């Protein structure tokens, strides 16, 4: 069984959408990635930091999913990272109401010794120097390094970001970020330019419009599953990344063909995430739920094209 190291935030979120609002609830990129990847029954570890205000029940939840939490540093006299946001009616745009770094401001990740040889590393959205420091701790070269980032780091730490991008195999960003990073409007051209920066595979997430996977001249597109209700998009991108990384860690196959499957699994898991606030839907998700939705995905995407010479 492959080991998966997940680096990112374990945090508090407060969310408001057209369907309601929450007080502080469990959030953070590493949390969503970990819960998603746990569906594949792999040996995973979260590297993060929380304050003394972080409830033990949340740590117990992660442990109950067979996620190693020895890499989560607890600063007893500190406060956990907190983010608050409000989504617009289209659910595609949001306003950040508050960002409190708290203990995250001084985060120096320490990968647990028995995970320094992990085959797959998932670098969640953090400062590029933090992401680089994790790669420096790996004692053997990982089979696959996946990086997620955002426009904030492109604005504030571009040189550091470009340095860590050189060291990864897969980058996952959304369409707006791909355009900002490359200065190209066409996502095909943008992906080609990102390839020259280092990553062999480029995943461009398009929210409710699915995701694109690029490798050399190969392109694969996976739609998002049409849903009756979308309550909260928070963490959907991280859930996608967790499904993608978890599937690769489970199968051990880093070919383009297998990554197509990883994209489908990531999209499937993300479709659950948005159905309730925060991590609520992911907490009780079963393999039967996932299998049923995968069949829906298959029905949505597979068909025989009839080639008629007379047309």
PDB file of C-alpha atoms in Angstrom:
ATOM      1  CA  UNK A   1       0.000   0.000   0.000  1.00  0.00           C
ATOM      2  CA  UNK A   2       1.388   3.402  -0.973  1.00  0.00           C
ATOM      3  CA  UNK A   3       1.864   6.122   1.623  1.00  0.00           C
ATOM      4  CA  UNK A   4       0.310   9.544   1.052  1.00  0.00           C
ATOM      5  CA  UNK A   5       1.552  12.699   2.774  1.00  0.00           C
ATOM      6  CA  UNK A   6      -0.957  15.570   2.853  1.00  0.00           C
ATOM      7  CA  UNK A   7       0.244  19.057   3.714  1.00  0.00           C
ATOM      8  CA  UNK A   8      -2.193  21.915   4.242  1.00  0.00           C
ATOM      9  CA  UNK A   9      -4.449  23.720   6.647  1.00  0.00           C
ATOM     10  CA  UNK A  10      -6.595  22.128   9.326  1.00  0.00           C
ATOM     11  CA  UNK A  11      -8.815  25.003  10.261  1.00  0.00           C
ATOM     12  CA  UNK A  12     -12.075  26.633  11.266  1.00  0.00           C
ATOM     13  CA  UNK A  13     -14.458  28.006   8.629  1.00  0.00           C
ATOM     14  CA  UNK A  14     -17.544  30.177   8.982  1.00  0.00           C
ATOM     15  CA  UNK A  15     -19.622  30.089   5.806  1.00  0.00           C
ATOM     16  CA  UNK A  16     -22.623  31.947   4.438  1.00  0.00           C
ATOM     17  CA  UNK A  17     -24.402  30.880   1.256  1.00  0.00           C
ATOM     18  CA  UNK A  18     -27.875  31.616  -0.151  1.00  0.00           C
ATOM     19  CA  UNK A  19     -28.987  28.459   1.719  1.00  0.00           C
ATOM     20  CA  UNK A  20     -27.896  29.468   5.194  1.00  0.00           C
ATOM     21  CA  UNK A  21     -24.892  30.197   7.361  1.00  0.00           C
ATOM     22  CA  UNK A  22     -22.700  28.458   9.929  1.00  0.00           C
ATOM     23  CA  UNK A  23     -20.715  29.394  12.992  1.00  0.00           C
ATOM     24  CA  UNK A  24     -17.145  28.061  13.227  1.00  0.00           C
ATOM     25  CA  UNK A  25     -17.020  24.562  11.763  1.00  0.00           C
ATOM     26  CA  UNK A  26     -14.274  22.157  10.740  1.00  0.00           C
ATOM     27  CA  UNK A  27     -12.489  23.179   7.539  1.00  0.00           C
ATOM     28  CA  UNK A  28      -9.079  23.543   5.949  1.00  0.00           C
ATOM     29  CA  UNK A  29      -7.522  22.175   2.769  1.00  0.00           C
ATOM     30  CA  UNK A  30      -5.765  19.235   4.452  1.00  0.00           C
ATOM     31  CA  UNK A  31      -8.985  18.244   6.206  1.00  0.00           C
ATOM     32  CA  UNK A  32     -10.959  18.017   2.952  1.00  0.00           C
ATOM     33  CA  UNK A  33      -8.070  16.309   1.138  1.00  0.00           C
ATOM     34  CA  UNK A  34      -7.647  13.776   3.963  1.00  0.00           C
ATOM     35  CA  UNK A  35     -11.339  12.912   4.270  1.00  0.00           C
ATOM     36  CA  UNK A  36     -11.587  12.453   0.512  1.00  0.00           C
ATOM     37  CA  UNK A  37      -8.428  10.325   0.211  1.00  0.00           C
ATOM     38  CA  UNK A  38      -9.574   8.155   3.134  1.00  0.00           C
ATOM     39  CA  UNK A  39     -12.154   6.576   0.812  1.00  0.00           C
ATOM     40  CA  UNK A  40      -9.331   4.537  -0.731  1.00  0.00           C
ATOM     41  CA  UNK A  41      -8.167   2.811   2.465  1.00  0.00           C
ATOM     42  CA  UNK A  42      -4.577   4.023   2.112  1.00  0.00           C
ATOM     43  CA  UNK A  43      -1.824   4.886   4.587  1.00  0.00           C
ATOM     44  CA  UNK A  44      -2.082   8.674   4.780  1.00  0.00           C
ATOM     45  CA  UNK A  45      -0.717  11.335   7.107  1.00  0.00           C
ATOM     46  CA  UNK A  46      -1.696  14.988   7.544  1.00  0.00           C
ATOM     47  CA  UNK A  47       1.024  17.547   8.244  1.00  0.00           C
ATOM     48  CA  UNK A  48      -0.486  20.739   9.641  1.00  0.00           C
ATOM     49  CA  UNK A  49      -0.812  22.979  12.706  1.00  0.00           C
ATOM     50  CA  UNK A  50      -3.703  23.890  15.029  1.00  0.00           C
ATOM     51  CA  UNK A  51      -4.149  25.847  18.236  1.00  0.00           C
ATOM     52  CA  UNK A  52      -5.237  24.767  21.698  1.00  0.00           C
ATOM     53  CA  UNK A  53      -8.776  25.800  20.741  1.00  0.00           C
ATOM     54  CA  UNK A  54      -9.056  22.957  18.230  1.00  0.00           C
ATOM     55  CA  UNK A  55     -11.539  20.342  19.522  1.00  0.00           C
ATOM     56  CA  UNK A  56     -10.291  16.836  20.247  1.00  0.00           C
ATOM     57  CA  UNK A  57     -13.398  15.465  18.521  1.00  0.00           C
ATOM     58  CA  UNK A  58     -12.147  16.830  15.194  1.00  0.00           C
ATOM     59  CA  UNK A  59      -8.783  15.124  15.653  1.00  0.00           C
ATOM     60  CA  UNK A  60     -10.629  11.931  16.620  1.00  0.00           C
ATOM     61  CA  UNK A  61     -12.687  12.188  13.412  1.00  0.00           C
ATOM     62  CA  UNK A  62      -9.523  12.247  11.302  1.00  0.00           C
ATOM     63  CA  UNK A  63      -8.054   9.332  13.258  1.00  0.00           C
ATOM     64  CA  UNK A  64     -11.277   7.361  12.807  1.00  0.00           C
ATOM     65  CA  UNK A  65     -10.710   7.586   9.040  1.00  0.00           C
ATOM     66  CA  UNK A  66      -7.299   5.886   9.478  1.00  0.00           C
ATOM     67  CA  UNK A  67      -5.478   9.183   8.892  1.00  0.00           C
ATOM     68  CA  UNK A  68      -2.217   9.537  10.813  1.00  0.00           C
ATOM     69  CA  UNK A  69      -2.330  12.829  12.772  1.00  0.00           C
ATOM     70  CA  UNK A  70       1.115  12.680  14.401  1.00  0.00           C
ATOM     71  CA  UNK A  71       2.207  15.396  11.938  1.00  0.00           C
ATOM     72  CA  UNK A  72      -0.426  17.863  13.215  1.00  0.00           C
ATOM     73  CA  UNK A  73       1.364  20.229  15.600  1.00  0.00           C
ATOM     74  CA  UNK A  74      -0.775  21.543  18.475  1.00  0.00           C
ATOM     75  CA  UNK A  75       0.195  24.954  19.869  1.00  0.00           C
ATOM     76  CA  UNK A  76      -1.579  24.928  23.229  1.00  0.00           C
ATOM     77  CA  UNK A  77      -1.543  28.700  23.776  1.00  0.00           C
ATOM     78  CA  UNK A  78      -2.356  29.576  20.153  1.00  0.00           C
ATOM     79  CA  UNK A  79      -5.482  29.847  18.027  1.00  0.00           C
ATOM     80  CA  UNK A  80      -6.328  27.792  14.943  1.00  0.00           C
ATOM     81  CA  UNK A  81      -6.371  29.313  11.437  1.00  0.00           C
ATOM     82  CA  UNK A  82      -9.809  30.793  10.704  1.00  0.00           C
ATOM     83  CA  UNK A  83     -11.480  31.773   7.444  1.00  0.00           C
ATOM     84  CA  UNK A  84     -14.912  33.257   6.894  1.00  0.00           C
ATOM     85  CA  UNK A  85     -16.609  33.772   3.553  1.00  0.00           C
ATOM     86  CA  UNK A  86     -19.905  34.643   1.914  1.00  0.00           C
ATOM     87  CA  UNK A  87     -20.971  33.159  -1.433  1.00  0.00           C
ATOM     88  CA  UNK A  88     -22.933  35.088  -4.048  1.00  0.00           C
ATOM     89  CA  UNK A  89     -26.158  33.755  -5.530  1.00  0.00           C
ATOM     90  CA  UNK A  90     -24.360  32.039  -8.426  1.00  0.00           C
ATOM     91  CA  UNK A  91     -22.237  30.065  -5.877  1.00  0.00           C
ATOM     92  CA  UNK A  92     -19.203  30.535  -8.158  1.00  0.00           C
ATOM     93  CA  UNK A  93     -17.989  33.746  -6.560  1.00  0.00           C
ATOM     94  CA  UNK A  94     -17.469  34.620  -2.933  1.00  0.00           C
ATOM     95  CA  UNK A  95     -16.233  37.386  -0.664  1.00  0.00           C
ATOM     96  CA  UNK A  96     -13.707  36.684   2.061  1.00  0.00           C
ATOM     97  CA  UNK A  97     -15.014  38.272   5.259  1.00  0.00           C
ATOM     98  CA  UNK A  98     -12.142  37.323   7.578  1.00  0.00           C
ATOM     99  CA  UNK A  99      -8.791  35.557   7.451  1.00  0.00           C
ATOM    100  CA  UNK A 100      -6.967  34.985  10.738  1.00  0.00           C
ATOM    101  CA  UNK A 101      -3.645  33.181  10.227  1.00  0.00           C
ATOM    102  CA  UNK A 102      -3.045  32.656  13.963  1.00  0.00           C
ATOM    103  CA  UNK A 103      -0.697  29.650  14.461  1.00  0.00           C
ATOM    104  CA  UNK A 104      -0.380  29.186  10.698  1.00  0.00           C
ATOM    105  CA  UNK A 105       1.750  32.360  10.547  1.00  0.00           C
ATOM    106  CA  UNK A 106       4.696  30.477  12.099  1.00  0.00           C
ATOM    107  CA  UNK A 107       4.056  27.030  10.607  1.00  0.00           C
ATOM    108  CA  UNK A 108       7.187  24.994   9.946  1.00  0.00           C
ATOM    109  CA  UNK A 109       5.938  21.587   8.769  1.00  0.00           C
ATOM    110  CA  UNK A 110       7.602  18.463  10.101  1.00  0.00           C
ATOM    111  CA  UNK A 111       6.892  15.281   8.149  1.00  0.00           C
ATOM    112  CA  UNK A 112       6.668  12.260  10.495  1.00  0.00           C
ATOM    113  CA  UNK A 113       9.785  10.131  10.111  1.00  0.00           C
ATOM    114  CA  UNK A 114       7.902   7.054   8.914  1.00  0.00           C
ATOM    115  CA  UNK A 115       6.283   9.094   6.099  1.00  0.00           C
ATOM    116  CA  UNK A 116       9.468  10.675   4.724  1.00  0.00           C
ATOM    117  CA  UNK A 117       9.560   7.872   2.143  1.00  0.00           C
ATOM    118  CA  UNK A 118       5.962   8.359   0.970  1.00  0.00           C
ATOM    119  CA  UNK A 119       5.305   7.501  -2.659  1.00  0.00           C
ATOM    120  CA  UNK A 120       2.736  10.289  -3.133  1.00  0.00           C
ATOM    121  CA  UNK A 121       2.910  13.824  -1.722  1.00  0.00           C
ATOM    122  CA  UNK A 122      -0.077  16.179  -1.889  1.00  0.00           C
ATOM    123  CA  UNK A 123       0.974  19.785  -1.295  1.00  0.00           C
ATOM    124  CA  UNK A 124      -2.173  21.638  -0.335  1.00  0.00           C
ATOM    125  CA  UNK A 125      -2.592  25.375  -0.820  1.00  0.00           C
ATOM    126  CA  UNK A 126       0.053  27.033   1.396  1.00  0.00           C
ATOM    127  CA  UNK A 127       2.993  29.410   1.009  1.00  0.00           C
ATOM    128  CA  UNK A 128       5.337  27.970  -1.651  1.00  0.00           C
ATOM    129  CA  UNK A 129       8.293  28.009   0.786  1.00  0.00           C
ATOM    130  CA  UNK A 130       6.318  25.778   3.150  1.00  0.00           C
ATOM    131  CA  UNK A 131       5.550  23.428   0.257  1.00  0.00           C
ATOM    132  CA  UNK A 132       9.242  23.336  -0.717  1.00  0.00           C
ATOM    133  CA  UNK A 133      10.319  22.576   2.838  1.00  0.00           C
ATOM    134  CA  UNK A 134       8.164  19.450   2.807  1.00  0.00           C
ATOM    135  CA  UNK A 135       9.827  18.178  -0.365  1.00  0.00           C
ATOM    136  CA  UNK A 136      13.235  18.846   1.246  1.00  0.00           C
ATOM    137  CA  UNK A 137      12.292  16.432   4.055  1.00  0.00           C
ATOM    138  CA  UNK A 138      11.512  13.474   1.806  1.00  0.00           C
ATOM    139  CA  UNK A 139      14.280  10.855   2.103  1.00  0.00           C
ATOM    140  CA  UNK A 140      13.385   9.184  -1.192  1.00  0.00           C
ATOM    141  CA  UNK A 141      12.056  10.817  -4.337  1.00  0.00           C
ATOM    142  CA  UNK A 142       8.258  10.461  -4.334  1.00  0.00           C
ATOM    143  CA  UNK A 143       6.631   8.637  -7.216  1.00  0.00           C
ATOM    144  CA  UNK A 144       4.271  11.576  -7.639  1.00  0.00           C
ATOM    145  CA  UNK A 145       4.148  15.111  -6.199  1.00  0.00           C
ATOM    146  CA  UNK A 146       0.876  17.017  -6.614  1.00  0.00           C
ATOM    147  CA  UNK A 147       0.661  20.754  -5.913  1.00  0.00           C
ATOM    148  CA  UNK A 148      -2.352  22.956  -5.385  1.00  0.00           C
ATOM    149  CA  UNK A 149      -1.981  26.728  -5.275  1.00  0.00           C
ATOM    150  CA  UNK A 150      -3.992  29.915  -5.782  1.00  0.00           C
ATOM    151  CA  UNK A 151      -3.830  33.421  -7.202  1.00  0.00           C
ATOM    152  CA  UNK A 152      -2.858  34.897  -3.809  1.00  0.00           C
ATOM    153  CA  UNK A 153       0.577  33.244  -4.062  1.00  0.00           C
ATOM    154  CA  UNK A 154       0.897  34.328  -7.693  1.00  0.00           C
ATOM    155  CA  UNK A 155       0.406  37.914  -6.498  1.00  0.00           C
ATOM    156  CA  UNK A 156       2.587  37.776  -3.376  1.00  0.00           C
ATOM    157  CA  UNK A 157       5.230  35.036  -3.828  1.00  0.00           C
ATOM    158  CA  UNK A 158       5.512  34.326  -7.553  1.00  0.00           C
ATOM    159  CA  UNK A 159       9.268  33.605  -7.602  1.00  0.00           C
ATOM    160  CA  UNK A 160       8.964  31.117  -4.724  1.00  0.00           C
ATOM    161  CA  UNK A 161       5.935  29.555  -6.413  1.00  0.00           C
ATOM    162  CA  UNK A 162       7.779  29.077  -9.704  1.00  0.00           C
ATOM    163  CA  UNK A 163      10.641  27.387  -7.832  1.00  0.00           C
ATOM    164  CA  UNK A 164       8.360  24.809  -6.192  1.00  0.00           C
ATOM    165  CA  UNK A 165       6.385  24.280  -9.424  1.00  0.00           C
ATOM    166  CA  UNK A 166       9.645  23.086 -11.004  1.00  0.00           C
ATOM    167  CA  UNK A 167       9.751  20.235  -8.475  1.00  0.00           C
ATOM    168  CA  UNK A 168       6.245  18.783  -8.908  1.00  0.00           C
ATOM    169  CA  UNK A 169       4.682  16.278 -11.300  1.00  0.00           C
ATOM    170  CA  UNK A 170       1.074  17.495 -11.182  1.00  0.00           C
ATOM    171  CA  UNK A 171      -0.363  20.958 -10.596  1.00  0.00           C
ATOM    172  CA  UNK A 172      -4.059  21.522  -9.863  1.00  0.00           C
ATOM    173  CA  UNK A 173      -5.411  25.053 -10.290  1.00  0.00           C
ATOM    174  CA  UNK A 174      -8.632  26.618 -11.498  1.00  0.00           C
ATOM    175  CA  UNK A 175      -9.134  28.222 -14.889  1.00  0.00           C
ATOM    176  CA  UNK A 176      -8.746  31.788 -13.622  1.00  0.00           C
ATOM    177  CA  UNK A 177      -5.459  30.895 -11.911  1.00  0.00           C
ATOM    178  CA  UNK A 178      -4.136  29.080 -14.994  1.00  0.00           C
ATOM    179  CA  UNK A 179      -4.750  32.217 -17.031  1.00  0.00           C
ATOM    180  CA  UNK A 180      -3.088  34.442 -14.433  1.00  0.00           C
ATOM    181  CA  UNK A 181      -0.047  32.179 -14.088  1.00  0.00           C
ATOM    182  CA  UNK A 182       0.584  32.067 -17.837  1.00  0.00           C
ATOM    183  CA  UNK A 183      -0.953  35.239 -19.242  1.00  0.00           C
ATOM    184  CA  UNK A 184      -2.810  33.062 -21.749  1.00  0.00           C
ATOM    185  CA  UNK A 185      -6.588  33.024 -22.223  1.00  0.00           C
ATOM    186  CA  UNK A 186      -6.753  29.662 -23.996  1.00  0.00           C
ATOM    187  CA  UNK A 187      -6.553  26.897 -21.383  1.00  0.00           C
ATOM    188  CA  UNK A 188      -4.886  24.600 -23.938  1.00  0.00           C
ATOM    189  CA  UNK A 189      -2.114  27.141 -24.497  1.00  0.00           C
ATOM    190  CA  UNK A 190      -1.945  27.865 -20.755  1.00  0.00           C
ATOM    191  CA  UNK A 191      -1.489  24.178 -19.958  1.00  0.00           C
ATOM    192  CA  UNK A 192       1.257  23.885 -22.564  1.00  0.00           C
ATOM    193  CA  UNK A 193       3.060  26.824 -20.992  1.00  0.00           C
ATOM    194  CA  UNK A 194       2.714  25.329 -17.489  1.00  0.00           C
ATOM    195  CA  UNK A 195       4.295  22.104 -18.792  1.00  0.00           C
ATOM    196  CA  UNK A 196       7.435  24.116 -19.577  1.00  0.00           C
ATOM    197  CA  UNK A 197       7.539  25.247 -15.929  1.00  0.00           C
ATOM    198  CA  UNK A 198       8.024  21.652 -14.745  1.00  0.00           C
ATOM    199  CA  UNK A 199       4.802  19.688 -14.185  1.00  0.00           C
ATOM    200  CA  UNK A 200       4.217  16.732 -16.517  1.00  0.00           C
ATOM    201  CA  UNK A 201       0.486  16.821 -15.793  1.00  0.00           C
ATOM    202  CA  UNK A 202      -1.764  19.862 -15.498  1.00  0.00           C
ATOM    203  CA  UNK A 203      -5.249  19.677 -13.982  1.00  0.00           C
ATOM    204  CA  UNK A 204      -7.408  22.745 -14.529  1.00  0.00           C
ATOM    205  CA  UNK A 205     -10.544  22.821 -12.388  1.00  0.00           C
ATOM    206  CA  UNK A 206     -13.607  24.596 -13.762  1.00  0.00           C
ATOM    207  CA  UNK A 207     -15.980  24.280 -10.797  1.00  0.00           C
ATOM    208  CA  UNK A 208     -19.481  23.264 -11.848  1.00  0.00           C
ATOM    209  CA  UNK A 209     -18.149  22.868 -15.409  1.00  0.00           C
ATOM    210  CA  UNK A 210     -15.812  19.969 -14.582  1.00  0.00           C
ATOM    211  CA  UNK A 211     -12.054  19.550 -14.940  1.00  0.00           C
ATOM    212  CA  UNK A 212      -9.426  19.239 -17.673  1.00  0.00           C
ATOM    213  CA  UNK A 213      -6.338  17.001 -17.557  1.00  0.00           C
ATOM    214  CA  UNK A 214      -3.378  17.812 -19.830  1.00  0.00           C
ATOM    215  CA  UNK A 215      -0.271  15.719 -20.542  1.00  0.00           C
ATOM    216  CA  UNK A 216       1.901  16.673 -23.502  1.00  0.00           C
ATOM    217  CA  UNK A 217      -0.563  16.797 -26.420  1.00  0.00           C
ATOM    218  CA  UNK A 218      -3.165  14.651 -24.661  1.00  0.00           C
ATOM    219  CA  UNK A 219      -6.290  16.258 -23.206  1.00  0.00           C
ATOM    220  CA  UNK A 220      -9.038  14.659 -21.098  1.00  0.00           C
ATOM    221  CA  UNK A 221     -12.211  16.367 -19.922  1.00  0.00           C
ATOM    222  CA  UNK A 222     -14.440  15.245 -17.071  1.00  0.00           C
ATOM    223  CA  UNK A 223     -17.758  17.012 -16.507  1.00  0.00           C
ATOM    224  CA  UNK A 224     -19.093  17.857 -13.085  1.00  0.00           C
ATOM    225  CA  UNK A 225     -22.085  15.756 -12.116  1.00  0.00           C
ATOM    226  CA  UNK A 226     -25.297  17.823 -12.378  1.00  0.00           C
ATOM    227  CA  UNK A 227     -26.723  18.123  -8.858  1.00  0.00           C
ATOM    228  CA  UNK A 228     -30.172  19.079  -7.631  1.00  0.00           C
ATOM    229  CA  UNK A 229     -28.778  20.999  -4.670  1.00  0.00           C
ATOM    230  CA  UNK A 230     -25.461  22.727  -4.013  1.00  0.00           C
ATOM    231  CA  UNK A 231     -25.325  24.032  -0.453  1.00  0.00           C
ATOM    232  CA  UNK A 232     -21.666  24.969  -0.042  1.00  0.00           C
ATOM    233  CA  UNK A 233     -18.776  24.833  -2.558  1.00  0.00           C
ATOM    234  CA  UNK A 234     -16.151  25.325   0.180  1.00  0.00           C
ATOM    235  CA  UNK A 235     -13.530  22.574   0.006  1.00  0.00           C
ATOM    236  CA  UNK A 236     -14.766  21.102  -3.277  1.00  0.00           C
ATOM    237  CA  UNK A 237     -11.434  21.735  -5.003  1.00  0.00           C
ATOM    238  CA  UNK A 238      -9.526  20.182  -2.106  1.00  0.00           C
ATOM    239  CA  UNK A 239     -11.915  17.223  -2.060  1.00  0.00           C
ATOM    240  CA  UNK A 240     -11.232  16.777  -5.774  1.00  0.00           C
ATOM    241  CA  UNK A 241      -7.478  16.852  -5.099  1.00  0.00           C
ATOM    242  CA  UNK A 242      -7.865  14.322  -2.268  1.00  0.00           C
ATOM    243  CA  UNK A 243      -9.781  11.938  -4.500  1.00  0.00           C
ATOM    244  CA  UNK A 244      -7.205  12.351  -7.249  1.00  0.00           C
ATOM    245  CA  UNK A 245      -4.228  11.791  -4.906  1.00  0.00           C
ATOM    246  CA  UNK A 246      -5.925   8.971  -3.004  1.00  0.00           C
ATOM    247  CA  UNK A 247      -6.743   7.055  -6.178  1.00  0.00           C
ATOM    248  CA  UNK A 248      -3.161   7.363  -7.453  1.00  0.00           C
ATOM    249  CA  UNK A 249      -1.769   6.268  -4.082  1.00  0.00           C
ATOM    250  CA  UNK A 250      -4.125   3.280  -4.047  1.00  0.00           C
ATOM    251  CA  UNK A 251      -3.365   2.117  -7.596  1.00  0.00           C
ATOM    252  CA  UNK A 252       0.309   3.122  -7.775  1.00  0.00           C
ATOM    253  CA  UNK A 253      -0.156   3.869 -11.479  1.00  0.00           C
ATOM    254  CA  UNK A 254       0.928   7.344 -12.650  1.00  0.00           C
ATOM    255  CA  UNK A 255       0.130   6.890 -16.356  1.00  0.00           C
ATOM    256  CA  UNK A 256      -2.073   9.374 -18.208  1.00  0.00           C
ATOM    257  CA  UNK A 257      -4.725   6.675 -18.707  1.00  0.00           C
ATOM    258  CA  UNK A 258      -4.930   6.011 -14.974  1.00  0.00           C
ATOM    259  CA  UNK A 259      -5.005   9.705 -14.169  1.00  0.00           C
ATOM    260  CA  UNK A 260      -8.197   9.921 -16.198  1.00  0.00           C
ATOM    261  CA  UNK A 261      -9.721   7.596 -13.602  1.00  0.00           C
ATOM    262  CA  UNK A 262      -8.237   9.719 -10.822  1.00  0.00           C
ATOM    263  CA  UNK A 263      -9.934  12.804 -12.262  1.00  0.00           C
ATOM    264  CA  UNK A 264     -13.274  10.981 -12.372  1.00  0.00           C
ATOM    265  CA  UNK A 265     -12.899   9.813  -8.764  1.00  0.00           C
ATOM    266  CA  UNK A 266     -11.909  13.327  -7.709  1.00  0.00           C
ATOM    267  CA  UNK A 267     -14.926  14.821  -9.461  1.00  0.00           C
ATOM    268  CA  UNK A 268     -17.212  12.206  -7.945  1.00  0.00           C
ATOM    269  CA  UNK A 269     -16.043  12.899  -4.393  1.00  0.00           C
ATOM    270  CA  UNK A 270     -16.252  16.665  -4.917  1.00  0.00           C
ATOM    271  CA  UNK A 271     -19.895  16.226  -5.926  1.00  0.00           C
ATOM    272  CA  UNK A 272     -20.643  14.931  -2.431  1.00  0.00           C
ATOM    273  CA  UNK A 273     -18.724  17.700  -0.677  1.00  0.00           C
ATOM    274  CA  UNK A 274     -20.985  20.497  -1.966  1.00  0.00           C
ATOM    275  CA  UNK A 275     -24.211  18.838  -0.790  1.00  0.00           C
ATOM    276  CA  UNK A 276     -23.864  20.011   2.832  1.00  0.00           C
ATOM    277  CA  UNK A 277     -21.990  22.670   4.744  1.00  0.00           C
ATOM    278  CA  UNK A 278     -18.291  22.162   5.402  1.00  0.00           C
ATOM    279  CA  UNK A 279     -17.158  18.579   5.923  1.00  0.00           C
ATOM    280  CA  UNK A 280     -20.590  17.332   7.007  1.00  0.00           C
ATOM    281  CA  UNK A 281     -21.282  15.222   3.914  1.00  0.00           C
ATOM    282  CA  UNK A 282     -17.770  13.757   3.774  1.00  0.00           C
ATOM    283  CA  UNK A 283     -17.821  12.568   7.391  1.00  0.00           C
ATOM    284  CA  UNK A 284     -20.360   9.801   6.856  1.00  0.00           C
ATOM    285  CA  UNK A 285     -19.671   9.020   3.215  1.00  0.00           C
ATOM    286  CA  UNK A 286     -19.619   5.282   2.464  1.00  0.00           C
ATOM    287  CA  UNK A 287     -17.995   3.280  -0.323  1.00  0.00           C
ATOM    288  CA  UNK A 288     -21.506   2.268  -1.429  1.00  0.00           C
ATOM    289  CA  UNK A 289     -22.420   5.964  -1.858  1.00  0.00           C
ATOM    290  CA  UNK A 290     -19.307   6.514  -3.962  1.00  0.00           C
ATOM    291  CA  UNK A 291     -19.884   3.418  -6.098  1.00  0.00           C
ATOM    292  CA  UNK A 292     -23.485   4.420  -6.819  1.00  0.00           C
ATOM    293  CA  UNK A 293     -22.420   7.887  -7.935  1.00  0.00           C
ATOM    294  CA  UNK A 294     -19.591   6.515 -10.057  1.00  0.00           C
ATOM    295  CA  UNK A 295     -22.223   4.528 -11.968  1.00  0.00           C
ATOM    296  CA  UNK A 296     -24.107   7.804 -12.505  1.00  0.00           C
ATOM    297  CA  UNK A 297     -20.900   9.349 -13.810  1.00  0.00           C
ATOM    298  CA  UNK A 298     -20.378   6.432 -16.155  1.00  0.00           C
ATOM    299  CA  UNK A 299     -23.913   6.778 -17.487  1.00  0.00           C
ATOM    300  CA  UNK A 300     -23.375  10.516 -17.960  1.00  0.00           C
ATOM    301  CA  UNK A 301     -20.119  10.249 -19.877  1.00  0.00           C
ATOM    302  CA  UNK A 302     -20.061   6.973 -21.820  1.00  0.00           C
ATOM    303  CA  UNK A 303     -21.820   6.535 -25.126  1.00  0.00           C
ATOM    304  CA  UNK A 304     -21.166   5.124 -28.579  1.00  0.00           C
ATOM    305  CA  UNK A 305     -20.719   7.704 -31.304  1.00  0.00           C
ATOM    306  CA  UNK A 306     -22.386   6.505 -34.506  1.00  0.00           C
ATOM    307  CA  UNK A 307     -20.264   7.316 -37.549  1.00  0.00           C
ATOM    308  CA  UNK A 308     -22.474   7.639 -40.625  1.00  0.00           C
ATOM    309  CA  UNK A 309     -20.765   8.157 -43.992  1.00  0.00           C
ATOM    310  CA  UNK A 310     -23.930   9.697 -45.373  1.00  0.00           C
ATOM    311  CA  UNK A 311     -23.906  12.591 -42.906  1.00  0.00           C
TER     312      UNK A 311
END
